């Protein structure tokens, strides 16, 4: 399904850009209302709770650059897909340059013709 692969990869690239632009409205537009995110600080359910968690990250890490690397689609169907990737970030935390990296897994679903993230799991 090469077209789906390209479409999904573009979706994840847009999500990455929205995070780097710190445009929370664009970030949350990519997240399903009933999504669940597993971050190192806990589990966040629903787009409002997830958006608040992401905004806290934006406030904590200034001048952040977030990158998704080695994106691999392990399951693709017309209405759902699963990907895994490595991520890294750099930014200022309390005025000091910091960085981190880890692994991510996302479950993406197509609803009303639009791709949305139903689940994201990031781990260091």
Tab-separated table of N, CA and C in Angstrom:
chain	number	residue	atom	x	y	z
A	1	UNK	N	0.824	-1.179	0.000
A	1	UNK	CA	0.000	0.000	0.000
A	1	UNK	C	0.875	1.252	0.000
A	2	UNK	N	1.596	1.487	-1.072
A	2	UNK	CA	2.556	2.588	-1.100
A	2	UNK	C	1.936	3.961	-0.889
A	3	UNK	N	0.738	4.211	-1.441
A	3	UNK	CA	0.121	5.524	-1.258
A	3	UNK	C	-0.234	5.772	0.200
A	4	UNK	N	-0.746	4.754	0.879
A	4	UNK	CA	-1.052	4.893	2.299
A	4	UNK	C	0.214	5.157	3.098
A	5	UNK	N	1.287	4.469	2.774
A	5	UNK	CA	2.568	4.666	3.446
A	5	UNK	C	3.007	6.132	3.329
A	6	UNK	N	2.937	6.684	2.116
A	6	UNK	CA	3.326	8.080	1.901
A	6	UNK	C	2.404	9.038	2.631
A	7	UNK	N	1.114	8.768	2.604
A	7	UNK	CA	0.118	9.601	3.276
A	7	UNK	C	0.354	9.602	4.787
A	8	UNK	N	0.579	8.435	5.348
A	8	UNK	CA	0.809	8.318	6.788
A	8	UNK	C	2.131	8.964	7.204
A	9	UNK	N	3.153	8.790	6.384
A	9	UNK	CA	4.449	9.412	6.682
A	9	UNK	C	4.330	10.933	6.646
A	10	UNK	N	3.570	11.460	5.702
A	10	UNK	CA	3.322	12.909	5.641
A	10	UNK	C	2.546	13.371	6.870
A	11	UNK	N	1.583	12.572	7.321
A	11	UNK	CA	0.820	12.892	8.528
A	11	UNK	C	1.757	13.017	9.740
A	12	UNK	N	2.661	12.055	9.892
A	12	UNK	CA	3.591	12.100	11.031
A	12	UNK	C	4.563	13.277	10.903
A	13	UNK	N	4.977	13.617	9.691
A	13	UNK	CA	5.852	14.780	9.483
A	13	UNK	C	5.122	16.064	9.866
A	14	UNK	N	3.840	16.174	9.529
A	14	UNK	CA	3.048	17.347	9.916
A	14	UNK	C	2.915	17.422	11.439
A	15	UNK	N	2.727	16.280	12.084
A	15	UNK	CA	2.624	16.216	13.543
A	15	UNK	C	3.944	16.680	14.180
A	16	UNK	N	5.043	16.217	13.638
A	16	UNK	CA	6.360	16.636	14.126
A	16	UNK	C	6.522	18.160	13.978
A	17	UNK	N	6.172	18.710	12.816
A	17	UNK	CA	6.272	20.156	12.575
A	17	UNK	C	5.381	20.945	13.532
A	18	UNK	N	4.157	20.469	13.756
A	18	UNK	CA	3.241	21.158	14.670
A	18	UNK	C	3.832	21.217	16.075
A	19	UNK	N	4.467	20.120	16.508
A	19	UNK	CA	5.114	20.122	17.817
A	19	UNK	C	6.283	21.103	17.849
A	20	UNK	N	7.074	21.126	16.796
A	20	UNK	CA	8.210	22.053	16.751
A	20	UNK	C	7.765	23.508	16.646
A	21	UNK	N	6.639	23.746	15.987
A	21	UNK	CA	6.092	25.101	15.900
A	21	UNK	C	5.358	25.494	17.178
A	22	UNK	N	5.145	24.522	18.079
A	22	UNK	CA	4.448	24.726	19.355
A	22	UNK	C	3.037	25.258	19.153
A	23	UNK	N	2.412	24.801	18.079
A	23	UNK	CA	1.042	25.203	17.790
A	23	UNK	C	0.106	24.131	18.335
A	24	UNK	N	-0.308	24.315	19.590
A	24	UNK	CA	-1.064	23.274	20.280
A	24	UNK	C	-2.352	22.919	19.543
A	25	UNK	N	-2.977	23.875	18.879
A	25	UNK	CA	-4.185	23.575	18.112
A	25	UNK	C	-3.922	22.617	16.971
A	26	UNK	N	-2.787	22.784	16.284
A	26	UNK	CA	-2.412	21.856	15.207
A	26	UNK	C	-2.022	20.498	15.774
A	27	UNK	N	-1.367	20.503	16.940
A	27	UNK	CA	-0.979	19.233	17.568
A	27	UNK	C	-2.229	18.455	17.954
A	28	UNK	N	-3.139	19.102	18.671
A	28	UNK	CA	-4.327	18.383	19.145
A	28	UNK	C	-5.278	18.019	18.007
A	29	UNK	N	-5.227	18.738	16.883
A	29	UNK	CA	-6.053	18.370	15.724
A	29	UNK	C	-5.657	17.002	15.184
A	30	UNK	N	-4.437	16.581	15.437
A	30	UNK	CA	-3.949	15.285	14.964
A	30	UNK	C	-4.251	14.156	15.946
A	31	UNK	N	-4.862	14.488	17.074
A	31	UNK	CA	-5.099	13.516	18.143
A	31	UNK	C	-6.596	13.220	18.238
A	32	UNK	N	-6.943	11.941	18.282
A	32	UNK	CA	-8.340	11.534	18.424
A	32	UNK	C	-8.881	11.963	19.785
A	33	UNK	N	-10.161	12.323	19.820
A	33	UNK	CA	-10.784	12.754	21.078
A	33	UNK	C	-10.639	11.715	22.180
A	34	UNK	N	-10.664	10.429	21.822
A	34	UNK	CA	-10.609	9.342	22.802
A	34	UNK	C	-9.224	8.694	22.894
A	35	UNK	N	-8.196	9.436	22.510
A	35	UNK	CA	-6.831	8.892	22.509
A	35	UNK	C	-6.312	8.668	23.932
A	36	UNK	N	-5.297	7.822	24.008
A	36	UNK	CA	-4.541	7.608	25.240
A	36	UNK	C	-3.068	7.752	24.898
A	37	UNK	N	-2.360	8.550	25.692
A	37	UNK	CA	-0.916	8.731	25.521
A	37	UNK	C	-0.219	8.223	26.768
A	38	UNK	N	0.840	7.456	26.560
A	38	UNK	CA	1.692	6.998	27.657
A	38	UNK	C	3.014	7.740	27.545
A	39	UNK	N	3.235	8.654	28.476
A	39	UNK	CA	4.480	9.411	28.563
A	39	UNK	C	5.219	8.979	29.823
A	40	UNK	N	6.454	9.424	29.951
A	40	UNK	CA	7.232	9.068	31.141
A	40	UNK	C	6.612	9.634	32.411
A	41	UNK	N	5.806	10.702	32.294
A	41	UNK	CA	5.175	11.281	33.490
A	41	UNK	C	3.801	10.689	33.779
A	42	UNK	N	3.365	9.710	32.993
A	42	UNK	CA	2.096	9.059	33.277
A	42	UNK	C	1.230	8.848	32.058
A	43	UNK	N	0.012	8.423	32.329
A	43	UNK	CA	-0.974	8.142	31.302
A	43	UNK	C	-1.911	9.335	31.182
A	44	UNK	N	-2.203	9.720	29.947
A	44	UNK	CA	-3.089	10.850	29.686
A	44	UNK	C	-4.184	10.362	28.749
A	45	UNK	N	-5.436	10.599	29.130
A	45	UNK	CA	-6.582	10.103	28.362
A	45	UNK	C	-7.426	11.263	27.855
A	46	UNK	N	-7.775	11.193	26.599
A	46	UNK	CA	-8.606	12.217	25.991
A	46	UNK	C	-7.775	13.379	25.492
A	47	UNK	N	-8.229	14.000	24.417
A	47	UNK	CA	-7.443	15.043	23.765
A	47	UNK	C	-7.204	16.244	24.683
A	48	UNK	N	-8.151	16.583	25.558
A	48	UNK	CA	-7.942	17.735	26.451
A	48	UNK	C	-6.822	17.463	27.446
A	49	UNK	N	-6.825	16.290	28.058
A	49	UNK	CA	-5.781	15.926	29.020
A	49	UNK	C	-4.422	15.790	28.324
A	50	UNK	N	-4.421	15.201	27.148
A	50	UNK	CA	-3.173	15.050	26.385
A	50	UNK	C	-2.644	16.423	25.979
A	51	UNK	N	-3.520	17.291	25.506
A	51	UNK	CA	-3.109	18.645	25.135
A	51	UNK	C	-2.500	19.394	26.312
A	52	UNK	N	-3.089	19.248	27.496
A	52	UNK	CA	-2.550	19.901	28.692
A	52	UNK	C	-1.159	19.355	29.022
A	53	UNK	N	-0.967	18.050	28.877
A	53	UNK	CA	0.344	17.449	29.143
A	53	UNK	C	1.382	17.973	28.150
A	54	UNK	N	1.003	18.091	26.888
A	54	UNK	CA	1.926	18.603	25.877
A	54	UNK	C	2.248	20.064	26.138
A	55	UNK	N	1.255	20.857	26.544
A	55	UNK	CA	1.507	22.261	26.869
A	55	UNK	C	2.464	22.393	28.054
A	56	UNK	N	2.365	21.490	29.045
A	56	UNK	CA	3.311	21.509	30.169
A	56	UNK	C	4.736	21.237	29.668
A	57	UNK	N	4.858	20.317	28.712
A	57	UNK	CA	6.165	20.040	28.121
A	57	UNK	C	6.687	21.271	27.390
A	58	UNK	N	5.825	21.929	26.623
A	58	UNK	CA	6.216	23.157	25.923
A	58	UNK	C	6.717	24.204	26.917
A	59	UNK	N	6.054	24.317	28.075
A	59	UNK	CA	6.448	25.310	29.083
A	59	UNK	C	7.763	24.930	29.758
A	60	UNK	N	8.014	23.639	29.899
A	60	UNK	CA	9.226	23.167	30.584
A	60	UNK	C	10.451	23.232	29.688
A	61	UNK	N	10.300	22.873	28.423
A	61	UNK	CA	11.431	22.821	27.490
A	61	UNK	C	11.307	23.991	26.513
A	62	UNK	N	12.144	24.980	26.679
A	62	UNK	CA	12.143	26.141	25.797
A	62	UNK	C	13.045	25.875	24.598
A	63	UNK	N	12.753	26.535	23.489
A	63	UNK	CA	13.586	26.445	22.287
A	63	UNK	C	13.820	24.977	21.890
A	64	UNK	N	12.760	24.182	21.967
A	64	UNK	CA	12.887	22.743	21.720
A	64	UNK	C	12.856	22.410	20.232
A	65	UNK	N	13.668	21.437	19.871
A	65	UNK	CA	13.594	20.793	18.566
A	65	UNK	C	13.307	19.320	18.817
A	66	UNK	N	12.212	18.829	18.239
A	66	UNK	CA	11.773	17.441	18.383
A	66	UNK	C	11.905	16.776	17.025
A	67	UNK	N	12.522	15.599	16.990
A	67	UNK	CA	12.707	14.895	15.721
A	67	UNK	C	12.236	13.452	15.826
A	68	UNK	N	11.545	13.020	14.787
A	68	UNK	CA	11.165	11.620	14.633
A	68	UNK	C	12.098	11.018	13.593
A	69	UNK	N	12.752	9.912	13.958
A	69	UNK	CA	13.706	9.272	13.056
A	69	UNK	C	13.361	7.789	12.900
A	70	UNK	N	13.830	7.220	11.814
A	70	UNK	CA	13.675	5.782	11.563
A	70	UNK	C	12.219	5.331	11.655
A	71	UNK	N	11.318	6.149	11.109
A	71	UNK	CA	9.893	5.831	11.119
A	71	UNK	C	9.650	4.569	10.295
A	72	UNK	N	8.942	3.625	10.886
A	72	UNK	CA	8.658	2.351	10.227
A	72	UNK	C	7.193	1.994	10.458
A	73	UNK	N	6.474	1.779	9.381
A	73	UNK	CA	5.067	1.371	9.482
A	73	UNK	C	5.024	-0.150	9.556
A	74	UNK	N	4.567	-0.677	10.686
A	74	UNK	CA	4.562	-2.129	10.873
A	74	UNK	C	3.217	-2.751	10.520
A	75	UNK	N	2.160	-1.939	10.522
A	75	UNK	CA	0.833	-2.388	10.103
A	75	UNK	C	0.182	-1.220	9.370
A	76	UNK	N	-0.365	-1.502	8.201
A	76	UNK	CA	-1.098	-0.478	7.442
A	76	UNK	C	-2.344	-1.120	6.853
A	77	UNK	N	-3.487	-0.495	7.116
A	77	UNK	CA	-4.732	-0.863	6.456
A	77	UNK	C	-5.415	0.446	6.051
A	78	UNK	N	-6.481	0.393	5.286
A	78	UNK	CA	-7.110	1.640	4.849
A	78	UNK	C	-7.595	2.547	5.985
A	79	UNK	N	-7.894	1.980	7.163
A	79	UNK	CA	-8.442	2.784	8.251
A	79	UNK	C	-7.633	2.775	9.535
A	80	UNK	N	-6.502	2.090	9.558
A	80	UNK	CA	-5.662	2.096	10.758
A	80	UNK	C	-4.233	1.711	10.395
A	81	UNK	N	-3.326	2.141	11.242
A	81	UNK	CA	-1.918	1.837	11.014
A	81	UNK	C	-1.179	1.922	12.344
A	82	UNK	N	-0.048	1.242	12.392
A	82	UNK	CA	0.812	1.276	13.573
A	82	UNK	C	2.229	1.563	13.101
A	83	UNK	N	2.874	2.508	13.776
A	83	UNK	CA	4.263	2.808	13.439
A	83	UNK	C	5.122	2.774	14.694
A	84	UNK	N	6.411	2.581	14.447
A	84	UNK	CA	7.399	2.697	15.521
A	84	UNK	C	8.507	3.578	14.991
A	85	UNK	N	9.188	4.241	15.907
A	85	UNK	CA	10.216	5.207	15.515
A	85	UNK	C	11.109	5.510	16.702
A	86	UNK	N	12.156	6.215	16.402
A	86	UNK	CA	13.013	6.758	17.451
A	86	UNK	C	12.803	8.260	17.439
A	87	UNK	N	12.886	8.866	18.608
A	87	UNK	CA	12.730	10.309	18.679
A	87	UNK	C	13.884	10.899	19.483
A	88	UNK	N	14.114	12.177	19.256
A	88	UNK	CA	15.098	12.908	20.048
A	88	UNK	C	14.612	14.336	20.212
A	89	UNK	N	15.095	14.980	21.239
A	89	UNK	CA	14.753	16.377	21.471
A	89	UNK	C	15.958	17.099	22.075
A	90	UNK	N	16.035	18.368	21.798
A	90	UNK	CA	17.015	19.248	22.442
A	90	UNK	C	16.283	20.532	22.786
A	91	UNK	N	16.712	21.173	23.848
A	91	UNK	CA	16.096	22.430	24.248
A	91	UNK	C	16.687	22.934	25.544
A	92	UNK	N	16.114	24.008	26.036
A	92	UNK	CA	16.563	24.617	27.279
A	92	UNK	C	15.592	24.251	28.396
A	93	UNK	N	16.129	23.687	29.469
A	93	UNK	CA	15.353	23.378	30.658
A	93	UNK	C	16.008	24.145	31.802
A	94	UNK	N	15.256	25.045	32.411
A	94	UNK	CA	15.798	25.904	33.465
A	94	UNK	C	17.057	26.629	33.000
A	95	UNK	N	17.048	27.052	31.737
A	95	UNK	CA	18.151	27.826	31.187
A	95	UNK	C	19.367	27.024	30.751
A	96	UNK	N	19.338	25.712	30.922
A	96	UNK	CA	20.467	24.860	30.539
A	96	UNK	C	20.096	24.012	29.329
A	97	UNK	N	21.054	23.856	28.412
A	97	UNK	CA	20.837	23.024	27.225
A	97	UNK	C	20.725	21.575	27.672
A	98	UNK	N	19.649	20.906	27.276
A	98	UNK	CA	19.418	19.506	27.609
A	98	UNK	C	18.964	18.779	26.352
A	99	UNK	N	19.026	17.459	26.409
A	99	UNK	CA	18.555	16.647	25.291
A	99	UNK	C	18.107	15.292	25.820
A	100	UNK	N	17.362	14.615	24.989
A	100	UNK	CA	16.901	13.285	25.346
A	100	UNK	C	16.524	12.535	24.086
A	101	UNK	N	16.289	11.249	24.260
A	101	UNK	CA	15.882	10.427	23.122
A	101	UNK	C	15.159	9.200	23.637
A	102	UNK	N	14.507	8.522	22.727
A	102	UNK	CA	13.795	7.315	23.112
A	102	UNK	C	13.116	6.681	21.922
A	103	UNK	N	12.137	5.841	22.246
A	103	UNK	CA	11.396	5.119	21.219
A	103	UNK	C	9.925	5.474	21.315
A	104	UNK	N	9.256	5.440	20.170
A	104	UNK	CA	7.835	5.742	20.147
A	104	UNK	C	7.071	4.720	19.335
A	105	UNK	N	5.826	4.540	19.721
A	105	UNK	CA	4.892	3.710	18.980
A	105	UNK	C	3.572	4.474	18.906
A	106	UNK	N	2.997	4.543	17.720
A	106	UNK	CA	1.714	5.223	17.548
A	106	UNK	C	0.730	4.304	16.835
A	107	UNK	N	-0.514	4.372	17.272
A	107	UNK	CA	-1.630	3.752	16.576
A	107	UNK	C	-2.407	4.907	15.946
A	108	UNK	N	-2.571	4.850	14.637
A	108	UNK	CA	-3.214	5.917	13.887
A	108	UNK	C	-4.479	5.345	13.240
A	109	UNK	N	-5.572	6.103	13.338
A	109	UNK	CA	-6.835	5.656	12.746
A	109	UNK	C	-7.364	6.739	11.805
A	110	UNK	N	-8.106	6.290	10.791
A	110	UNK	CA	-8.750	7.243	9.883
A	110	UNK	C	-10.211	7.364	10.312
A	111	UNK	N	-10.579	8.599	10.642
A	111	UNK	CA	-11.953	8.888	11.037
A	111	UNK	C	-12.461	10.043	10.190
A	112	UNK	N	-13.593	9.841	9.571
A	112	UNK	CA	-14.173	10.864	8.691
A	112	UNK	C	-13.159	11.355	7.665
A	113	UNK	N	-12.349	10.426	7.139
A	113	UNK	CA	-11.389	10.747	6.096
A	113	UNK	C	-10.106	11.401	6.569
A	114	UNK	N	-9.922	11.530	7.885
A	114	UNK	CA	-8.746	12.200	8.439
A	114	UNK	C	-7.981	11.254	9.353
A	115	UNK	N	-6.660	11.226	9.205
A	115	UNK	CA	-5.832	10.428	10.104
A	115	UNK	C	-5.742	11.123	11.463
A	116	UNK	N	-5.818	10.331	12.527
A	116	UNK	CA	-5.670	10.834	13.890
A	116	UNK	C	-4.919	9.804	14.724
A	117	UNK	N	-4.194	10.300	15.710
A	117	UNK	CA	-3.466	9.408	16.609
A	117	UNK	C	-4.422	8.946	17.707
A	118	UNK	N	-4.587	7.644	17.817
A	118	UNK	CA	-5.434	7.045	18.843
A	118	UNK	C	-4.617	6.682	20.079
A	119	UNK	N	-3.348	6.362	19.863
A	119	UNK	CA	-2.483	5.990	20.983
A	119	UNK	C	-1.044	6.363	20.656
A	120	UNK	N	-0.362	6.914	21.648
A	120	UNK	CA	1.068	7.168	21.517
A	120	UNK	C	1.756	6.687	22.779
A	121	UNK	N	2.859	5.987	22.605
A	121	UNK	CA	3.661	5.500	23.724
A	121	UNK	C	5.101	5.900	23.485
A	122	UNK	N	5.607	6.778	24.335
A	122	UNK	CA	7.002	7.206	24.255
A	122	UNK	C	7.736	6.668	25.473
A	123	UNK	N	8.929	6.121	25.253
A	123	UNK	CA	9.745	5.642	26.370
A	123	UNK	C	11.200	5.980	26.103
A	124	UNK	N	11.917	6.220	27.163
A	124	UNK	CA	13.336	6.570	27.060
A	124	UNK	C	14.178	5.335	26.803
